[in-house]
Coordinates of C-alpha atoms and ligand atoms in Angstrom, one line a residue:
X1359 CA 14.9 -106.7 -49.0
X1360 CA 12.3 -104.3 -49.3
X1361 CA 10.5 -100.9 -46.0
X1362 CA 8.7 -104.0 -44.8
X1363 CA 10.8 -106.6 -44.9
X1364 CA 13.9 -104.3 -43.7
X1365 CA 11.6 -103.6 -40.0
X1366 CA 10.5 -107.6 -40.2
X1367 CA 14.1 -108.6 -40.6
X1368 CA 15.9 -106.1 -37.7
X1369 CA 12.4 -104.5 -35.4
X1370 CA 11.5 -106.3 -32.2
X1371 CA 9.2 -104.0 -32.2
X1372 CA 6.4 -106.4 -32.0
X1373 CA 2.9 -105.3 -32.4
X1374 CA 1.4 -107.2 -36.0
X1375 CA 1.6 -104.2 -37.9
X1376 CA -0.1 -103.9 -41.6
X1377 CA 2.5 -103.9 -43.8
X1378 CA 2.4 -99.5 -44.3
X1379 CA 5.6 -98.2 -44.0
X1380 CA 4.9 -94.5 -43.2
X1381 CA 7.7 -92.1 -44.4
X1382 CA 5.4 -89.2 -44.9
X1383 CA 2.8 -87.0 -42.7
X1384 CA 0.8 -84.4 -42.1
X1385 CA -2.6 -83.3 -40.4
X1386 CA -4.6 -86.2 -41.0
X1387 CA -3.3 -88.4 -43.7
X1388 CA -0.2 -90.3 -43.8
X1389 CA 2.1 -91.2 -47.0
X1390 CA 3.7 -95.0 -47.4
X1391 CA 7.6 -95.4 -49.2
X1392 CA 5.6 -95.9 -53.1
X1393 CA 3.7 -91.7 -51.4
X1394 CA -0.1 -93.9 -51.3
X1395 CA -1.8 -92.0 -49.0
X1396 CA -4.3 -92.8 -45.8
X1397 CA -6.3 -91.0 -43.3
X1398 CA -4.5 -92.3 -40.4
X1399 CA -7.2 -92.9 -37.6
X1400 CA -5.8 -94.7 -35.3
X1401 CA -3.7 -91.4 -34.7
X1402 CA -1.0 -93.1 -32.3
X1403 CA -3.6 -94.7 -29.6
X1404 CA -4.3 -90.5 -29.0
X1405 CA -0.9 -89.3 -29.2
X1406 CA -1.8 -87.6 -32.3
X1407 CA -4.3 -85.3 -30.9
X1408 CA -3.7 -82.4 -32.9
X1409 CA -2.9 -84.6 -36.3
X1410 CA 0.2 -84.7 -37.6
X1411 CA 3.1 -81.9 -38.0
X1412 CA 0.5 -79.8 -36.7
X1413 CA 1.7 -76.5 -37.7
X1414 CA 1.8 -74.9 -34.0
X1415 CA 3.3 -77.4 -32.4
X1416 CA 6.4 -77.7 -34.9
X1417 CA 6.7 -74.0 -34.6
X1418 CA 7.0 -73.9 -30.7
X1419 CA 9.6 -77.0 -31.9
X1420 CA 11.9 -75.8 -34.4
X1421 CA 12.0 -72.5 -32.4
X1422 CA 13.6 -74.5 -28.7
X1423 CA 15.5 -77.1 -30.9
X1424 CA 17.6 -73.6 -31.6
X1425 CA 18.3 -72.5 -27.6
X1426 CA 18.0 -75.3 -25.4
X1427 CA 17.7 -79.0 -25.8
X1428 CA 18.6 -80.9 -22.8
X1429 CA 20.0 -79.7 -19.2
X1430 CA 21.0 -81.2 -16.3
X1431 CA 18.8 -82.2 -14.4
X1432 CA 20.9 -80.0 -11.4
X1433 CA 19.3 -77.2 -13.1
X1434 CA 16.2 -76.1 -14.2
X1435 CA 15.6 -74.8 -17.6
X1436 CA 12.6 -72.1 -18.4
X1437 CA 10.5 -73.4 -20.1
X1438 CA 9.4 -76.5 -17.1
X1439 CA 8.5 -73.0 -14.5
X1440 CA 5.3 -72.6 -17.6
X1441 CA 4.5 -75.8 -18.1
X1442 CA 4.0 -77.1 -15.0
X1443 CA 2.1 -73.1 -14.4
X1444 CA 0.0 -73.9 -17.4
X1445 CA -1.2 -77.6 -16.1
X1446 CA -2.1 -76.7 -12.7
X1447 CA -4.0 -74.1 -14.5
X1448 CA -5.9 -76.7 -17.1
X1449 CA -6.1 -79.2 -14.3
X1450 CA -7.5 -77.1 -11.2
X1451 CA -4.3 -79.1 -9.1
X1452 CA -1.6 -77.7 -7.4
X1453 CA 1.3 -79.3 -8.5
X1454 CA 2.8 -81.5 -11.6
X1455 CA 5.6 -83.8 -11.1
X1456 CA 6.7 -84.4 -15.3
X1457 CA 7.6 -88.0 -16.8
X1458 CA 8.8 -89.3 -20.1
X1459 CA 6.6 -92.2 -21.5
X1460 CA 3.7 -93.2 -20.6
X1461 CA 3.9 -96.7 -18.6
X1462 CA 6.9 -93.5 -16.6
X1463 CA 3.8 -92.1 -15.0
X1464 CA 1.5 -94.9 -14.0
X1465 CA 4.8 -95.5 -12.0
X1466 CA 5.4 -92.5 -10.8
X1467 CA 1.6 -92.5 -9.3
X1468 CA 1.9 -96.0 -7.5
X1469 CA 4.6 -94.7 -5.4
X1470 CA 3.0 -91.3 -5.1
X1471 CA 0.0 -93.3 -4.0
X1472 CA 2.6 -95.3 -2.1
X1473 CA 4.7 -93.6 0.0
X1474 CA 1.2 -91.4 0.9
X1475 CA -0.3 -94.7 2.4
X1476 CA 2.1 -94.6 5.0
X1477 CA 3.2 -91.4 5.7
X1478 CA -0.8 -89.9 6.1
X1479 CA -3.0 -92.4 6.2
X1480 CA -0.7 -95.0 8.4
X1481 CA -1.0 -97.9 7.0
X1482 CA 1.9 -99.9 8.4
X1483 CA 5.3 -101.2 6.8
X1484 CA 4.8 -102.1 2.5
X1485 CA 1.2 -103.2 3.4
X1486 CA -0.2 -101.0 0.7
X1487 CA -3.3 -102.2 -1.7
X1488 CA -3.9 -100.7 -4.5
X1489 CA -7.0 -100.8 -6.6
X1490 CA -7.2 -101.6 -10.3
X1491 CA -9.6 -103.3 -13.0
X1492 CA -9.4 -105.8 -15.1
X1493 CA -8.9 -105.5 -18.6
X1494 CA -7.2 -102.3 -17.3
X1495 CA -3.8 -101.4 -19.5
X1496 CA -1.2 -98.7 -17.3
X1497 CA 1.7 -99.9 -19.5
X1498 CA 4.1 -102.7 -20.1
X1499 CA 6.4 -102.0 -16.8
X1500 CA 7.2 -105.1 -14.7
X1501 CA 5.4 -103.5 -12.0
X1502 CA 2.2 -102.6 -13.6
X1503 CA 1.8 -106.0 -15.8
X1504 CA 1.7 -107.4 -12.5
X1505 CA -1.3 -105.9 -12.3
X1506 CA -2.5 -106.4 -16.4
X1507 CA -5.1 -109.2 -16.7
X1508 CA -4.1 -110.2 -20.1
X1509 CA -2.3 -113.3 -20.8
X1510 CA -0.5 -112.0 -23.5
X1511 CA 1.4 -108.8 -21.9
X1512 CA 2.1 -110.4 -18.9
X1513 CA 2.3 -114.2 -19.6
X1514 CA 6.2 -115.5 -19.1
X1515 CA 6.9 -112.3 -17.7
X1516 CA 6.5 -113.0 -13.6
X1517 CA 7.6 -112.5 -11.0
X1518 CA 5.1 -109.6 -10.1
X1519 CA 5.3 -107.3 -7.4
X1520 CA 3.2 -107.3 -4.9
X1521 CA 0.2 -104.8 -3.2
X1522 CA -2.6 -104.9 -6.5
X1523 CA -6.0 -106.3 -6.4
X1524 CA -8.1 -107.0 -9.0
X1525 CA -12.1 -105.5 -9.3
X1526 CA -14.1 -105.8 -11.8
X1527 CA -14.7 -103.0 -14.6
X1528 CA -17.8 -100.2 -14.1
X1529 CA -18.9 -101.8 -9.8
X1530 CA -18.7 -99.9 -8.3
X1531 CA -19.7 -102.5 -4.9
X1532 CA -16.7 -104.9 -6.2
X1533 CA -14.2 -101.8 -5.2
X1534 CA -16.4 -101.1 -1.8
X1535 CA -16.0 -104.7 -0.8
X1536 CA -12.4 -104.4 -2.1
X1537 CA -11.8 -101.5 -0.1
X1538 CA -9.4 -101.7 3.4
X1539 CA -7.4 -100.3 5.7
X1540 CA -4.6 -100.8 3.6
X1541 CA -5.9 -99.0 0.8
X1542 CA -4.0 -96.6 -0.6
X1543 CA -5.6 -96.4 -4.6
X1544 CA -8.0 -96.7 -7.1
X1545 CA -6.2 -96.3 -10.6
X1546 CA -8.5 -96.6 -13.1
X1547 CA -8.8 -95.3 -16.7
X1548 CA -12.1 -92.8 -16.4
X1549 CA -12.4 -94.8 -20.1
X1550 CA -10.8 -98.1 -20.8
X1551 CA -8.9 -97.4 -24.4
X1552 CA -7.0 -100.3 -25.0
X1553 CA -9.5 -103.0 -23.8
X1554 CA -11.6 -101.7 -26.9
X1555 CA -13.0 -98.4 -25.8
X1556 CA -15.0 -99.8 -22.9
X1557 CA -17.4 -96.0 -21.7
X1558 CA -18.0 -97.1 -17.8
X1559 CA -21.5 -97.4 -17.0
X1560 CA -23.3 -93.4 -16.2
X1561 CA -22.1 -93.0 -12.5
X1562 CA -20.7 -95.3 -11.9
X1563 CA -17.3 -92.6 -11.8
X1564 CA -18.6 -90.6 -9.8
X1565 CA -20.0 -92.9 -7.1
X1566 CA -16.3 -94.5 -6.9
X1567 CA -14.9 -90.7 -6.3
X1568 CA -17.4 -90.9 -4.0
X1569 CA -16.3 -94.0 -2.5
X1570 CA -12.7 -93.7 -1.6
X1571 CA -13.2 -89.8 -0.2
X1572 CA -15.2 -91.7 2.2
X1573 CA -12.6 -94.1 3.0
X1574 CA -9.8 -91.8 2.2
X1575 CA -8.2 -94.0 -0.5
X1576 CA -6.4 -91.6 -3.6
X1577 CA -8.7 -91.4 -6.6
X1578 CA -6.5 -92.5 -9.7
X1579 CA -7.4 -91.0 -13.8
X1580 CA -4.9 -93.0 -15.8
X1581 CA -6.2 -90.7 -19.2
X1582 CA -3.2 -91.2 -21.0
X1583 CA -5.6 -92.1 -23.7
X1584 CA -8.8 -90.6 -22.4
X1585 CA -7.5 -87.4 -21.7
X1586 CA -6.9 -83.4 -23.6
X1587 CA -9.4 -83.1 -25.6
X1588 CA -10.5 -87.3 -27.2
X1589 CA -13.9 -87.9 -25.3
X1590 CA -14.8 -83.7 -26.3
X1591 CA -13.4 -82.7 -22.8
X1592 CA -10.3 -82.3 -21.6
X1593 CA -10.5 -84.8 -19.4
X1594 CA -13.0 -87.5 -19.7
X1595 CA -13.9 -88.0 -16.1
X1596 CA -16.0 -83.9 -16.6
X1597 CA -18.7 -86.2 -17.8
X1598 CA -19.4 -87.1 -14.3
X1599 CA -18.1 -83.7 -13.2
X1600 CA -15.7 -84.8 -10.6
X1601 CA -11.6 -84.0 -10.1
X1602 CA -8.6 -86.7 -9.1
X1603 CA -6.3 -86.6 -6.3
X1604 CA -3.9 -87.4 -9.1
X1605 CA -3.8 -87.2 -12.7
X1606 CA -2.1 -89.2 -15.2
X1607 CA -1.3 -87.6 -18.5
X1608 CA 0.9 -89.1 -21.2
X1609 CA 0.5 -89.0 -25.2
X1610 CA -1.5 -86.2 -26.4
X1611 CA 1.1 -84.5 -24.4
X1612 CA 3.7 -85.0 -26.6
X1613 CA 1.8 -83.1 -29.1
X1614 CA 2.9 -86.3 -30.6
X1615 CA 6.6 -84.9 -31.5
X1616 CA 8.5 -86.1 -28.4
X1617 CA 6.9 -88.7 -25.7
X1618 CA 6.6 -85.9 -22.8
X1619 CA 3.9 -87.4 -19.3
X1620 CA 3.3 -85.7 -16.1
X1621 CA 1.5 -86.5 -12.3
X1622 CA -0.7 -83.6 -11.2
X1623 CA -1.8 -83.9 -7.7
X1624 CA -2.1 -80.9 -5.0
X1625 CA 1.2 -80.2 -2.7
X1626 CA -1.3 -81.9 0.6
X1627 CA -0.6 -85.9 -1.8
X1628 CA 2.8 -84.1 -4.3
X1629 CA 5.0 -83.5 -0.9
X1630 CA 5.9 -86.8 0.4
X1631 CA 7.6 -87.5 -2.5
X1632 CA 10.8 -84.8 -1.4
X1633 CA 14.0 -84.1 -3.5
X1634 CA 15.7 -86.8 -4.7
X1635 CA 13.8 -89.2 -3.9
X1636 CA 12.3 -89.6 -7.9
X1637 CA 12.7 -88.3 -11.4
X1638 CA 14.3 -89.3 -15.0
X1639 CA 17.3 -87.5 -17.0
X1640 CA 14.6 -87.0 -19.6
X1641 CA 11.6 -84.9 -17.3
X1642 CA 10.7 -82.1 -17.9
X1643 CA 12.9 -81.4 -20.2
X1644 CA 12.8 -77.9 -22.7
X1645 CA 12.6 -79.2 -25.9
X1646 CA 9.5 -81.1 -24.1
X1647 CA 8.1 -78.7 -22.1
X1648 CA 7.9 -76.2 -24.8
X1649 CA 5.7 -78.2 -27.0
X1650 CA 4.0 -79.2 -23.8
X1651 CA 3.1 -75.7 -23.6
X1652 CA 1.8 -75.4 -26.9
X1653 CA -0.8 -78.8 -26.7
X1654 CA -1.5 -76.8 -23.4
X1655 CA -2.0 -73.0 -25.1
X1656 CA -4.0 -74.7 -27.5
X1657 CA -6.8 -76.7 -24.9
X1658 CA -6.8 -73.6 -23.4
X1659 CA -8.5 -72.9 -26.0
X1660 CA -11.0 -75.2 -26.5
X1661 CA -11.6 -75.5 -29.8
X1662 CA -10.3 -78.7 -30.6
X1663 CA -12.5 -80.2 -27.3
X1664 CA -16.1 -78.7 -28.7
X1665 CA -14.9 -80.0 -32.1
X1666 CA -14.4 -83.4 -30.8
X1667 CA -17.6 -83.7 -28.8
X1668 CA -19.6 -82.1 -31.7
X1669 CA -17.5 -84.2 -34.4
X1670 CA -18.1 -87.1 -32.2
X1671 CA -21.8 -86.2 -32.0
X1672 CA -21.8 -86.7 -35.9
X1673 CA -19.6 -89.8 -36.3
X1674 CA -20.8 -92.1 -34.0
X1675 CA -25.1 -90.8 -34.5
X1676 CA -23.6 -91.8 -38.3
X1677 CA -21.9 -95.1 -37.4
X1678 CA -25.2 -96.3 -35.2
X1679 CA -27.7 -95.3 -37.8
X1680 CA -25.7 -96.6 -40.9
X1681 CA -27.0 -100.5 -40.6
X1682 CA -23.8 -102.6 -40.2
X1683 CA -24.2 -106.3 -40.7
X1684 CA -21.0 -107.6 -39.4
X1685 CA -21.0 -105.4 -36.2
X1686 CA -22.8 -105.6 -33.0
X1687 CA -21.8 -103.3 -30.8
X1688 CA -21.1 -99.1 -31.2
X1689 CA -19.0 -97.8 -27.2
X1690 CA -17.6 -94.2 -27.5
X1691 CA -17.6 -91.2 -26.5
X1692 CA -16.3 -87.9 -28.4
X1693 CA -13.7 -88.3 -31.1
X1694 CA -13.1 -92.6 -29.9
X1695 CA -15.2 -95.4 -31.0
X1696 CA -14.8 -99.1 -31.1
X1697 CA -16.0 -101.3 -32.7
X1698 CA -17.2 -104.8 -31.3
X1699 CA -17.9 -106.8 -34.8
X1700 CA -21.0 -109.9 -34.6
X1701 CA -19.2 -113.7 -34.4
X1702 CA -18.8 -115.6 -37.2
X1703 CA -18.3 -113.7 -38.9
X1704 CA -14.7 -111.6 -41.0
X1705 CA -12.2 -111.1 -37.8
X1706 CA -11.2 -107.5 -36.6
X1707 CA -7.7 -108.2 -38.7
X1708 CA -9.8 -108.6 -41.7
X1709 CA -12.1 -105.6 -41.4
X1710 CA -8.4 -103.4 -40.8
X1711 CA -7.2 -105.3 -43.8
X1712 CA -10.5 -104.3 -45.7
X1713 CA -10.7 -100.5 -44.6
X1714 CA -6.7 -100.1 -45.5
X1715 CA -7.4 -101.3 -48.8
X1716 CA -9.6 -98.0 -48.7
X1717 CA -7.8 -95.6 -47.5
X1718 CA -8.3 -96.0 -43.8
X1719 CA -5.3 -96.9 -40.8
X1720 CA -7.2 -98.8 -38.3
X1721 CA -5.8 -101.0 -35.9
X1722 CA -8.0 -103.9 -34.5
X1723 CA -7.8 -104.9 -30.6
X1724 CA -9.1 -108.7 -29.7
X1725 CA -9.9 -110.1 -32.2
X1726 CA -13.3 -108.7 -32.4
X1727 CA -12.3 -104.8 -31.3
X1728 CA -11.4 -102.4 -33.9
X1729 CA -10.4 -98.8 -32.9
X1730 CA -11.5 -96.0 -34.7
X1731 CA -10.1 -92.6 -33.2
X1732 CA -8.8 -89.6 -35.9
X1733 CA -7.1 -86.8 -35.2
X1734 CA -9.4 -84.1 -33.4
X1735 CA -8.2 -82.0 -36.2
X1736 CA -10.5 -83.8 -39.0
X1737 CA -12.0 -81.7 -41.2
X1738 CA -15.9 -82.1 -42.0
X1739 CA -14.9 -83.4 -45.3
X1740 CA -12.2 -85.9 -44.5
X1741 CA -14.5 -87.1 -41.2
X1742 CA -16.8 -87.8 -44.5
X1743 CA -14.6 -89.2 -46.8
X1744 CA -13.5 -91.3 -43.6
X1745 CA -17.4 -91.8 -42.3
X1746 CA -18.2 -93.4 -45.9
X1747 CA -15.6 -95.8 -47.1
X1748 CA -16.0 -97.5 -43.4
X1749 CA -19.9 -97.8 -43.7
X1750 CA -18.8 -99.2 -46.7
X1751 CA -16.2 -102.0 -45.3
X1752 CA -18.7 -102.9 -41.9
X1753 CA -21.8 -103.2 -44.0
Ligands
LIG3087 N1 -1.9 -95.5 -19.7 C1 -2.9 -96.0 -20.7 C2 -4.6 -96.0 -20.3 C3 -2.1 -96.9 -22.5 O1 -3.4 -96.7 -23.3 C4 -0.5 -96.0 -21.5 C5 -0.2 -95.8 -20.2 C6 1.5 -96.3 -21.5 O2 1.3 -95.1 -22.2 P1 3.2 -95.6 -22.7 O3 3.7 -94.0 -22.8 O4 4.2 -96.2 -21.8 O5 2.2 -96.7 -24.3 C7 -1.2 -96.3 -22.3 C8 -0.6 -96.7 -23.1 C9 1.4 -100.8 -26.4 C10 0.3 -99.9 -26.3 O6 1.7 -101.8 -27.2 C11 -0.1 -99.3 -25.5 C12 -1.0 -97.9 -25.7 C13 -1.3 -97.5 -26.9 C14 -1.5 -98.8 -28.2 C15 -0.1 -100.4 -28.2 O7 2.6 -100.7 -25.7 N2 -1.6 -97.5 -24.4

C-alpha cells in the first residue's frame, strides 16, 4: 500500500483531498513523501497565516513544551492571563473565553448570545432567536449545521437545533425584517470563506452593525477565517470601521501549531456566563496560550497585515488584469481570492489538479470556485512564481 492508499484505507478524514501526502513543510512550501515540493496556496484555510514552521512560533512552543503543557482546569496557568490581556489589547474588547476549535467557539458564542438575551434583554425562556446568513459556514457540530444552508453539511444529521433564522447575505433590509423582540444576535462572517471568498456589498456590515445597535441585538462576527491578517487588517471588520459585540477567532490564533480559538466580548456581555457554566479540558491550556501570545505579538507589530494589504493588492490586480480565459470573476480582499470559473470549461477540481501539476496546492470549493489563500509571509519572488503558474493554468 502506498501512502495515499494507506490514508484512504484507514482514515475517515473525508475531504476529497488531492492525492498529496505531506511529510514536511517550511514557510510557504510543503514536501510530499517523495520529497516533491509544492507551494501551499491554501495555508490550512487561513490557520497557517504565519507560514509553516514559523521560527518565532516554534520557539514559543518549544520553550513552553519544556515548562508545562497542560494543567487541570482547577488551576490557572501563567500563560492564560497574558494571552487574554494581549488579545483584549489587539481587539479593543475586554474579556476572552478561550476554547480550542472554531466550532467550539461558535457554540460558545451561541450560548453567550442566548444567555444574554434571557438575562439582559429579557427574552422569554427558550424563545431566543439568532439570525444567520445563507451560505454561511460556522463549523460542523449538530447545532451549527442546524443553521447551515449547505445540504452536504446538514443532510442526514437531523433532528436540528431550533432557534435560528436564515437571511440572504449582504441584504440589510432582509436582516431588518427578520429582527423581532426575541432576537438575541446576528451571527455573520465579514467575508464568507467557505462560500468562496464572498465579500459583501460596501456598507453592508456597517449598516447591519447600526441596525443591531438600534434593535438591541448582538452583532457577532465570526472572524475565524477572515481574521488575524488575512484581509490586510487584523480583523476584516476594520475595513468597515466597526467593532462587534462578540468576536470569534480561531484557526491562525493557534499559529498552525495547536488548536486555539476564542470568544472575545466586553464584560457587560461576557459576565452572563458564570464560573462553572461553560468550559473545556484543553481551553486556555498553557501550550496553546504560549503560542497564541507569540501570534498576538506578531500581529501587534502590524507588519504581517501591511504585507497582506500591499501584496494582496498586487495579487488581486495581477489576476484581474490577466486575460484569464477560464475565469468568470475574481473575488477577494487582501491575500485571499475566490476564482469563479466560467461554466462549460474545466471544473474547479480539474483546475486544482492542473495547478498541482504546476506545483501549486489549492482547493476547490463547490463546483466552480477555486480559492487561494497563501501564507501571509510569502515573499515577492514566491508570489510572482505562484502568479505566473496560476495565470498559465487559468488562461
Ligand atoms: N467559522 C468559519 C468562518 C470557518 O471557516 C469554522 C468556523 C469552524 O472552525 P473549526 O476549527 O471547527 O474547523 C470555520 C472552519 C471543514 C472545513 O471541512 C472548515 C473550514 C475550512 C475548511 C474546511 O470543516 N473552516
